């Protein structure tokens, strides 16, 4: 896998390893994973890595305490992103926006397969459309800013980790490219 | 039917799309959300349909964007669409009514400070504090005119024609729509015209958003019809409206315009402290901090770390920032949760710095000084607009800090008439006003942290608290905790203080708070918003025992001094709750009750000490005089009465009074002081030189 692909993969793994709080809804006793011990007593609120939270949720043992991202959040981001005409007007994304959005769309797909609901299908189509439009607009602004160091400084604080990976990679490539094509003068 | 051109390729039929939206939009549960809201609207006899912007955005992104860009036209057609739907649902309800589509929750809040020309004519959402309101007035939307001419006689007509309404200025029709003549007289008939309620308010930036050293910005907002009187001064509101301009009334330069907002929707912020944004990451950090067993110590140590020592006062300030739990009894009585703290101290004991720091980290903190504040500035004022002559009700500092903290420095320097204004705010937590025909009651659920200097420059330990500070006992008794800061030389302590101050100056970066002020502010806000600790039976028992024990001590002392009253009992509960809140606990445990008792004892032992008997006497604070002194005063009065009866002159000679008092162990200094006090209060008068009689 190339460098940018590896960095994105690393971000995805970090997201899956990040702890979240879950509410245990069924007594399950003690489990030990990777040396870490978890006591799953009904009614307890514990912190587990996201990947484990997903498994526990699938098993019907625990539910995440925090509400995940949904169409309302994507809509809000879509509105503000599409309003931004310059890098200065761009707003930072909520934490883990891309990962959460992908996860939300994936979950919708599962539900659609299971319950065949037209409004869910519509919701999913909208979420996909909005996400692609958000990516497209933010990408345009990143590309706009890449040519000036001042713009890069302006925009980098507003980018998500995934976007920063892209920005840094583009910056590096551009530097190599410029260096290669710049005339080399021999000092007298 | 009118259409709006969105761009070259696409044309949106706004009225039809809105009609479709109201009839067919389904929420995530598959319910027809707006059909249901519409039915509810009809049932309740309302005329406004509340639309969530997000729903419209999901239904038709282009239409939602068009609404932001061209709100007037879109909303006009949306209202027509609403009328169409109402007509299909309940035809008899439509008759002669005006319907409105009210948009709420735009995805973006425009900061008041950033309102610019680019926003004119656009739909925006603003947040701020409502600081002024005018009384409700009536505005003509459809004028009834009578046109009289020689040729045609008199006839009445409505102006402007169907589909239009009167704007900001009522213009006379150029020609009569009935006879087509422009000659003759046009007379407006106001009582036959169609009028709607109208009110102007002023929205001001929230204090926490104002950049340091700048004045808060404000903007006028016009409310129509069912939006009037929705909010009152001091309320934190969110307004969705259209930015418009009006001629700058102060300057005569016609090319200069003022911005104002024509409100579409107004919402009073229900949850206090909503304005401190707590992200998910913040929440994680807050919860992690709360898990630390030393969290309370860290919080106290983070309050003004540059100030050496003063642990008890810093703890009291921390508890005041978190506050207890306000309660509303079933009969509607509100018991305050706010903890008021007073610091009385010698000059140069860092009182002001503590107060400023407290106001900075409090979620709604306002700092003011006694000299710089008036009664109206603290509570509310009725002011007259210079240009329009209208009366406005303007909220003061305590109302603006509703739900937060008001730090009042130099409280002793305040004029008496200004100071009494805070009586009501401190206990009832409201501000009532009745001026210039405006009668109102505003919320002022504000924690007061005040500081003042002793009356004689330095705190005199041989005098009582009430003697030492220029504050009436009515205010003193309202403070839950009073601390006395005495600047006394103590070699060891002084060396440590000097070392600390020198370090602050030498390596200021070393004096870092344990918790960053920004995070601490969020932590406090989170605790005030979500944590409602309840007293455990054990903690309640401990507080009860302490109270009963202190009261029992009163009965045992020879003077019968009251050590504690129900007011301090309530304060104890608040302090214990605040202590639990500090660690984000949902239960008030014995540990919290103990901490509250310890702090209360410190307070009583310093501020509530009867300097004559050396015992704790709450009357020192509640009445300004310890019980021992009160009894002496009563005795002196009795001596005067008996001497007056015995003497043929009908008055008591000073020499005699002093003699009898001395026989009962009352010093002459106290007798003279008592006589001065009795004369000042009109209880006793000097019948002849050196001879006193009781006023009957």
mmCIF file of N, CA and C in Angstrom, chain B residues 305-406:
data_model
loop_
_atom_site.group_PDB
_atom_site.id
_atom_site.type_symbol
_atom_site.label_atom_id
_atom_site.label_comp_id
_atom_site.label_asym_id
_atom_site.label_seq_id
_atom_site.Cartn_x
_atom_site.Cartn_y
_atom_site.Cartn_z
ATOM 1 N N UNK B 305 -4.366 31.020 40.483
ATOM 2 C CA UNK B 305 -3.153 30.384 41.029
ATOM 3 C C UNK B 305 -2.044 31.389 41.359
ATOM 4 N N UNK B 306 -2.128 32.573 40.777
ATOM 5 C CA UNK B 306 -1.085 33.570 41.061
ATOM 6 C C UNK B 306 -1.242 34.149 42.466
ATOM 7 N N UNK B 307 -2.402 33.903 43.091
ATOM 8 C CA UNK B 307 -2.625 34.433 44.439
ATOM 9 C C UNK B 307 -2.253 33.363 45.451
ATOM 10 N N UNK B 308 -1.418 33.751 46.376
ATOM 11 C CA UNK B 308 -0.909 32.793 47.350
ATOM 12 C C UNK B 308 -1.956 32.486 48.439
ATOM 13 N N UNK B 309 -2.063 31.230 48.787
ATOM 14 C CA UNK B 309 -2.899 30.819 49.925
ATOM 15 C C UNK B 309 -4.391 31.047 49.726
ATOM 16 N N UNK B 310 -5.059 31.533 50.763
ATOM 17 C CA UNK B 310 -6.508 31.822 50.784
ATOM 18 C C UNK B 310 -7.328 30.601 50.357
ATOM 19 N N UNK B 311 -6.920 29.444 50.844
ATOM 20 C CA UNK B 311 -7.556 28.195 50.406
ATOM 21 C C UNK B 311 -9.062 28.190 50.677
ATOM 22 N N UNK B 312 -9.461 28.618 51.881
ATOM 23 C CA UNK B 312 -10.893 28.584 52.225
ATOM 24 C C UNK B 312 -11.708 29.479 51.298
ATOM 25 N N UNK B 313 -11.161 30.650 51.016
ATOM 26 C CA UNK B 313 -11.902 31.584 50.153
ATOM 27 C C UNK B 313 -11.980 31.032 48.738
ATOM 28 N N UNK B 314 -10.883 30.470 48.278
ATOM 29 C CA UNK B 314 -10.896 29.883 46.930
ATOM 30 C C UNK B 314 -11.896 28.719 46.877
ATOM 31 N N UNK B 315 -11.954 27.956 47.966
ATOM 32 C CA UNK B 315 -12.912 26.840 48.003
ATOM 33 C C UNK B 315 -14.341 27.387 47.959
ATOM 34 N N UNK B 316 -14.573 28.467 48.725
ATOM 35 C CA UNK B 316 -15.919 29.066 48.743
ATOM 36 C C UNK B 316 -16.280 29.581 47.354
ATOM 37 N N UNK B 317 -15.318 30.200 46.677
ATOM 38 C CA UNK B 317 -15.590 30.708 45.323
ATOM 39 C C UNK B 317 -15.881 29.543 44.381
ATOM 40 N N UNK B 318 -15.086 28.473 44.520
ATOM 41 C CA UNK B 318 -15.313 27.297 43.667
ATOM 42 C C UNK B 318 -16.720 26.746 43.894
ATOM 43 N N UNK B 319 -17.117 26.659 45.152
ATOM 44 C CA UNK B 319 -18.459 26.134 45.456
ATOM 45 C C UNK B 319 -19.533 27.057 44.907
ATOM 46 N N UNK B 320 -19.293 28.366 45.000
ATOM 47 C CA UNK B 320 -20.276 29.320 44.473
ATOM 48 C C UNK B 320 -20.388 29.175 42.955
ATOM 49 N N UNK B 321 -19.260 28.910 42.293
ATOM 50 C CA UNK B 321 -19.296 28.753 40.837
ATOM 51 C C UNK B 321 -20.104 27.523 40.431
ATOM 52 N N UNK B 322 -20.009 26.465 41.216
ATOM 53 C CA UNK B 322 -20.778 25.254 40.890
ATOM 54 C C UNK B 322 -22.228 25.394 41.347
ATOM 55 N N UNK B 323 -22.427 25.948 42.524
ATOM 56 C CA UNK B 323 -23.779 26.187 43.035
ATOM 57 C C UNK B 323 -24.488 24.935 43.500
ATOM 58 N N UNK B 324 -25.516 25.125 44.308
ATOM 59 C CA UNK B 324 -26.327 24.000 44.762
ATOM 60 C C UNK B 324 -27.396 23.683 43.728
ATOM 61 N N UNK B 325 -28.396 22.948 44.152
ATOM 62 C CA UNK B 325 -29.464 22.572 43.219
ATOM 63 C C UNK B 325 -30.711 23.401 43.534
ATOM 64 N N UNK B 326 -31.171 24.239 42.588
ATOM 65 C CA UNK B 326 -32.403 24.982 42.861
ATOM 66 C C UNK B 326 -33.592 24.026 42.876
ATOM 67 N N UNK B 327 -34.553 24.324 43.742
ATOM 68 C CA UNK B 327 -35.721 23.435 43.829
ATOM 69 C C UNK B 327 -36.997 24.246 43.717
ATOM 70 N N UNK B 328 -37.977 23.631 43.124
ATOM 71 C CA UNK B 328 -39.292 24.279 43.072
ATOM 72 C C UNK B 328 -40.269 23.351 43.768
ATOM 73 N N UNK B 329 -40.856 23.850 44.829
ATOM 74 C CA UNK B 329 -41.778 23.007 45.585
ATOM 75 C C UNK B 329 -43.101 22.889 44.818
ATOM 76 N N UNK B 330 -43.900 21.871 45.128
ATOM 77 C CA UNK B 330 -45.166 21.698 44.390
ATOM 78 C C UNK B 330 -46.069 22.940 44.438
ATOM 79 N N UNK B 331 -45.932 23.753 45.504
ATOM 80 C CA UNK B 331 -46.781 24.950 45.569
ATOM 81 C C UNK B 331 -46.153 26.140 44.844
ATOM 82 N N UNK B 332 -45.095 25.864 44.091
ATOM 83 C CA UNK B 332 -44.525 26.904 43.233
ATOM 84 C C UNK B 332 -43.460 27.767 43.875
ATOM 85 N N UNK B 333 -43.073 27.464 45.105
ATOM 86 C CA UNK B 333 -42.030 28.268 45.763
ATOM 87 C C UNK B 333 -40.665 27.798 45.269
ATOM 88 N N UNK B 334 -39.836 28.784 44.912
ATOM 89 C CA UNK B 334 -38.519 28.446 44.393
ATOM 90 C C UNK B 334 -37.488 28.607 45.496
ATOM 91 N N UNK B 335 -36.711 27.574 45.719
ATOM 92 C CA UNK B 335 -35.620 27.666 46.706
ATOM 93 C C UNK B 335 -34.330 27.806 45.923
ATOM 94 N N UNK B 336 -33.612 28.872 46.210
ATOM 95 C CA UNK B 336 -32.429 29.131 45.387
ATOM 96 C C UNK B 336 -31.327 28.099 45.609
ATOM 97 N N UNK B 337 -30.546 27.908 44.547
ATOM 98 C CA UNK B 337 -29.406 26.999 44.650
ATOM 99 C C UNK B 337 -28.111 27.796 44.660
ATOM 100 N N UNK B 338 -28.233 29.080 44.405
ATOM 101 C CA UNK B 338 -27.040 29.922 44.317
ATOM 102 C C UNK B 338 -26.426 30.190 45.685
ATOM 103 N N UNK B 339 -25.112 30.148 45.708
ATOM 104 C CA UNK B 339 -24.386 30.392 46.958
ATOM 105 C C UNK B 339 -23.760 31.785 46.859
ATOM 106 N N UNK B 340 -24.202 32.701 47.736
ATOM 107 C CA UNK B 340 -23.632 34.052 47.707
ATOM 108 C C UNK B 340 -22.458 34.130 48.681
ATOM 109 N N UNK B 341 -21.381 34.728 48.234
ATOM 110 C CA UNK B 341 -20.162 34.814 49.060
ATOM 111 C C UNK B 341 -19.723 36.268 49.183
ATOM 112 N N UNK B 342 -19.351 36.662 50.399
ATOM 113 C CA UNK B 342 -18.834 38.020 50.617
ATOM 114 C C UNK B 342 -17.430 37.930 51.208
ATOM 115 N N UNK B 343 -16.542 38.734 50.668
ATOM 116 C CA UNK B 343 -15.179 38.775 51.215
ATOM 117 C C UNK B 343 -14.940 40.193 51.736
ATOM 118 N N UNK B 344 -14.687 40.291 53.020
ATOM 119 C CA UNK B 344 -14.373 41.593 53.611
ATOM 120 C C UNK B 344 -12.893 41.552 53.953
ATOM 121 N N UNK B 345 -12.148 42.496 53.437
ATOM 122 C CA UNK B 345 -10.719 42.381 53.705
ATOM 123 C C UNK B 345 -9.971 43.675 53.674
ATOM 124 N N UNK B 346 -8.834 43.636 54.340
ATOM 125 C CA UNK B 346 -7.950 44.798 54.356
ATOM 126 C C UNK B 346 -7.473 45.084 52.931
ATOM 127 N N UNK B 347 -7.075 46.318 52.666
ATOM 128 C CA UNK B 347 -6.597 46.624 51.308
ATOM 129 C C UNK B 347 -5.373 45.771 50.958
ATOM 130 N N UNK B 348 -5.268 45.421 49.694
ATOM 131 C CA UNK B 348 -4.089 44.687 49.222
ATOM 132 C C UNK B 348 -4.114 43.215 49.565
ATOM 133 N N UNK B 349 -5.303 42.649 49.736
ATOM 134 C CA UNK B 349 -5.368 41.216 50.049
ATOM 135 C C UNK B 349 -5.915 40.409 48.865
ATOM 136 N N UNK B 350 -5.790 40.965 47.662
ATOM 137 C CA UNK B 350 -6.115 40.262 46.403
ATOM 138 C C UNK B 350 -7.595 39.930 46.213
ATOM 139 N N UNK B 351 -8.465 40.725 46.842
ATOM 140 C CA UNK B 351 -9.904 40.455 46.710
ATOM 141 C C UNK B 351 -10.363 40.655 45.260
ATOM 142 N N UNK B 352 -9.960 41.798 44.701
ATOM 143 C CA UNK B 352 -10.412 42.123 43.340
ATOM 144 C C UNK B 352 -9.926 41.077 42.339
ATOM 145 N N UNK B 353 -8.678 40.641 42.512
ATOM 146 C CA UNK B 353 -8.143 39.640 41.577
ATOM 147 C C UNK B 353 -8.953 38.353 41.640
ATOM 148 N N UNK B 354 -9.314 37.969 42.863
ATOM 149 C CA UNK B 354 -10.109 36.749 43.031
ATOM 150 C C UNK B 354 -11.444 36.888 42.325
ATOM 151 N N UNK B 355 -12.050 38.050 42.497
ATOM 152 C CA UNK B 355 -13.361 38.298 41.899
ATOM 153 C C UNK B 355 -13.285 38.298 40.374
ATOM 154 N N UNK B 356 -12.245 38.933 39.865
ATOM 155 C CA UNK B 356 -12.101 38.994 38.413
ATOM 156 C C UNK B 356 -11.888 37.606 37.837
ATOM 157 N N UNK B 357 -11.116 36.814 38.536
ATOM 158 C CA UNK B 357 -10.868 35.452 38.066
ATOM 159 C C UNK B 357 -12.166 34.645 38.084
ATOM 160 N N UNK B 358 -12.937 34.842 39.176
ATOM 161 C CA UNK B 358 -14.209 34.107 39.293
ATOM 162 C C UNK B 358 -15.138 34.472 38.133
ATOM 163 N N UNK B 359 -15.205 35.766 37.818
ATOM 164 C CA UNK B 359 -16.089 36.202 36.732
ATOM 165 C C UNK B 359 -15.606 35.658 35.389
ATOM 166 N N UNK B 360 -14.288 35.479 35.276
ATOM 167 C CA UNK B 360 -13.731 35.001 34.011
ATOM 168 C C UNK B 360 -14.044 33.519 33.785
ATOM 169 N N UNK B 361 -13.979 32.717 34.835
ATOM 170 C CA UNK B 361 -14.218 31.285 34.609
ATOM 171 C C UNK B 361 -15.680 30.868 34.818
ATOM 172 N N UNK B 362 -16.494 31.802 35.291
ATOM 173 C CA UNK B 362 -17.918 31.470 35.452
ATOM 174 C C UNK B 362 -18.560 31.432 34.064
ATOM 175 N N UNK B 363 -19.447 30.466 33.814
ATOM 176 C CA UNK B 363 -20.065 30.377 32.492
ATOM 177 C C UNK B 363 -20.813 31.649 32.073
ATOM 178 N N UNK B 364 -21.413 32.359 33.004
ATOM 179 C CA UNK B 364 -22.028 33.635 32.646
ATOM 180 C C UNK B 364 -21.539 34.638 33.670
ATOM 181 N N UNK B 365 -20.333 35.058 33.523
ATOM 182 C CA UNK B 365 -19.741 35.908 34.554
ATOM 183 C C UNK B 365 -19.773 37.380 34.193
ATOM 184 N N UNK B 366 -20.171 38.180 35.153
ATOM 185 C CA UNK B 366 -20.158 39.629 34.955
ATOM 186 C C UNK B 366 -19.413 40.246 36.128
ATOM 187 N N UNK B 367 -18.477 41.153 35.834
ATOM 188 C CA UNK B 367 -17.721 41.801 36.901
ATOM 189 C C UNK B 367 -18.103 43.270 36.924
ATOM 190 N N UNK B 368 -18.401 43.767 38.096
ATOM 191 C CA UNK B 368 -18.723 45.189 38.206
ATOM 192 C C UNK B 368 -18.221 45.696 39.561
ATOM 193 N N UNK B 369 -18.061 47.012 39.663
ATOM 194 C CA UNK B 369 -17.629 47.542 40.958
ATOM 195 C C UNK B 369 -18.740 48.398 41.543
ATOM 196 N N UNK B 370 -18.716 48.522 42.849
ATOM 197 C CA UNK B 370 -19.760 49.255 43.554
ATOM 198 C C UNK B 370 -19.853 50.704 43.112
ATOM 199 N N UNK B 371 -18.712 51.304 42.876
ATOM 200 C CA UNK B 371 -18.730 52.715 42.478
ATOM 201 C C UNK B 371 -19.259 52.887 41.061
ATOM 202 N N UNK B 372 -19.007 51.868 40.243
ATOM 203 C CA UNK B 372 -19.393 51.982 38.840
ATOM 204 C C UNK B 372 -20.773 51.434 38.552
ATOM 205 N N UNK B 373 -21.512 51.077 39.595
ATOM 206 C CA UNK B 373 -22.832 50.486 39.347
ATOM 207 C C UNK B 373 -23.919 51.271 40.062
ATOM 208 N N UNK B 374 -25.035 51.412 39.389
ATOM 209 C CA UNK B 374 -26.186 52.050 40.032
ATOM 210 C C UNK B 374 -27.273 50.994 40.183
ATOM 211 N N UNK B 375 -28.311 51.340 40.896
ATOM 212 C CA UNK B 375 -29.414 50.388 41.083
ATOM 213 C C UNK B 375 -29.975 49.970 39.732
ATOM 214 N N UNK B 376 -30.162 50.955 38.855
ATOM 215 C CA UNK B 376 -30.740 50.657 37.538
ATOM 216 C C UNK B 376 -29.793 49.805 36.719
ATOM 217 N N UNK B 377 -28.514 50.089 36.814
ATOM 218 C CA UNK B 377 -27.523 49.329 36.057
ATOM 219 C C UNK B 377 -27.434 47.897 36.535
ATOM 220 N N UNK B 378 -27.696 47.681 37.813
ATOM 221 C CA UNK B 378 -27.625 46.323 38.354
ATOM 222 C C UNK B 378 -28.911 45.548 38.105
ATOM 223 N N UNK B 379 -30.031 46.218 38.191
ATOM 224 C CA UNK B 379 -31.300 45.483 38.095
ATOM 225 C C UNK B 379 -31.965 45.696 36.725
ATOM 226 N N UNK B 380 -32.670 46.784 36.555
ATOM 227 C CA UNK B 380 -33.301 47.062 35.260
ATOM 228 C C UNK B 380 -33.651 48.538 35.215
ATOM 229 N N UNK B 381 -33.745 49.056 34.026
ATOM 230 C CA UNK B 381 -34.053 50.487 33.896
ATOM 231 C C UNK B 381 -35.076 50.702 32.805
ATOM 232 N N UNK B 382 -35.853 51.750 32.967
ATOM 233 C CA UNK B 382 -36.748 52.141 31.881
ATOM 234 C C UNK B 382 -36.095 53.362 31.246
ATOM 235 N N UNK B 383 -35.752 53.242 29.996
ATOM 236 C CA UNK B 383 -35.067 54.370 29.360
ATOM 237 C C UNK B 383 -35.842 54.830 28.133
ATOM 238 N N UNK B 384 -35.556 56.059 27.761
ATOM 239 C CA UNK B 384 -36.289 56.633 26.640
ATOM 240 C C UNK B 384 -35.347 56.767 25.450
ATOM 241 N N UNK B 385 -35.786 56.263 24.329
ATOM 242 C CA UNK B 385 -34.977 56.349 23.125
ATOM 243 C C UNK B 385 -34.929 57.807 22.663
ATOM 244 N N UNK B 386 -33.694 58.304 22.468
ATOM 245 C CA UNK B 386 -33.529 59.721 22.133
ATOM 246 C C UNK B 386 -34.211 60.078 20.812
ATOM 247 N N UNK B 387 -34.118 59.191 19.856
ATOM 248 C CA UNK B 387 -34.622 59.533 18.527
ATOM 249 C C UNK B 387 -36.116 59.303 18.376
ATOM 250 N N UNK B 388 -36.601 58.199 18.918
ATOM 251 C CA UNK B 388 -38.017 57.890 18.696
ATOM 252 C C UNK B 388 -38.903 58.301 19.873
ATOM 253 N N UNK B 389 -38.280 58.545 21.021
ATOM 254 C CA UNK B 389 -39.054 58.927 22.195
ATOM 255 C C UNK B 389 -39.764 57.759 22.842
ATOM 256 N N UNK B 390 -39.478 56.529 22.345
ATOM 257 C CA UNK B 390 -40.155 55.347 22.900
ATOM 258 C C UNK B 390 -39.518 54.941 24.226
ATOM 259 N N UNK B 391 -40.314 54.329 25.089
ATOM 260 C CA UNK B 391 -39.787 53.821 26.350
ATOM 261 C C UNK B 391 -39.357 52.366 26.174
ATOM 262 N N UNK B 392 -38.196 52.061 26.700
ATOM 263 C CA UNK B 392 -37.674 50.707 26.633
ATOM 264 C C UNK B 392 -37.434 50.192 28.035
ATOM 265 N N UNK B 393 -37.560 48.907 28.209
ATOM 266 C CA UNK B 393 -37.171 48.291 29.480
ATOM 267 C C UNK B 393 -35.816 47.636 29.237
ATOM 268 N N UNK B 394 -34.819 48.069 29.975
ATOM 269 C CA UNK B 394 -33.475 47.542 29.721
ATOM 270 C C UNK B 394 -32.982 46.742 30.923
ATOM 271 N N UNK B 395 -32.470 45.542 30.648
ATOM 272 C CA UNK B 395 -32.020 44.656 31.725
ATOM 273 C C UNK B 395 -30.663 45.093 32.256
ATOM 274 N N UNK B 396 -30.470 44.945 33.568
ATOM 275 C CA UNK B 396 -29.197 45.291 34.194
ATOM 276 C C UNK B 396 -28.299 44.076 34.381
ATOM 277 N N UNK B 397 -27.164 44.316 35.063
ATOM 278 C CA UNK B 397 -26.133 43.275 35.175
ATOM 279 C C UNK B 397 -26.640 41.988 35.822
ATOM 280 N N UNK B 398 -27.430 42.116 36.898
ATOM 281 C CA UNK B 398 -27.883 40.898 37.582
ATOM 282 C C UNK B 398 -28.851 40.095 36.717
ATOM 283 N N UNK B 399 -29.586 40.785 35.877
ATOM 284 C CA UNK B 399 -30.527 40.094 34.984
ATOM 285 C C UNK B 399 -29.744 39.459 33.827
ATOM 286 N N UNK B 400 -28.739 40.187 33.349
ATOM 287 C CA UNK B 400 -27.948 39.637 32.250
ATOM 288 C C UNK B 400 -27.137 38.423 32.706
ATOM 289 N N UNK B 401 -26.795 38.405 33.984
ATOM 290 C CA UNK B 401 -26.019 37.266 34.494
ATOM 291 C C UNK B 401 -26.944 36.167 35.012
ATOM 292 N N UNK B 402 -28.209 36.201 34.645
ATOM 293 C CA UNK B 402 -29.176 35.195 35.080
ATOM 294 C C UNK B 402 -28.626 33.788 34.798
ATOM 295 N N UNK B 403 -28.541 32.987 35.842
ATOM 296 C CA UNK B 403 -27.998 31.644 35.665
ATOM 297 C C UNK B 403 -26.489 31.603 35.784
ATOM 298 N N UNK B 404 -25.868 32.748 36.020
ATOM 299 C CA UNK B 404 -24.413 32.793 36.114
ATOM 300 C C UNK B 404 -23.957 33.439 37.403
ATOM 301 N N UNK B 405 -22.866 34.191 37.303
ATOM 302 C CA UNK B 405 -22.250 34.786 38.490
ATOM 303 C C UNK B 405 -22.041 36.281 38.280
ATOM 304 N N UNK B 406 -22.438 37.067 39.268
ATOM 305 C CA UNK B 406 -22.153 38.507 39.221
ATOM 306 C C UNK B 406 -21.131 38.793 40.319
#
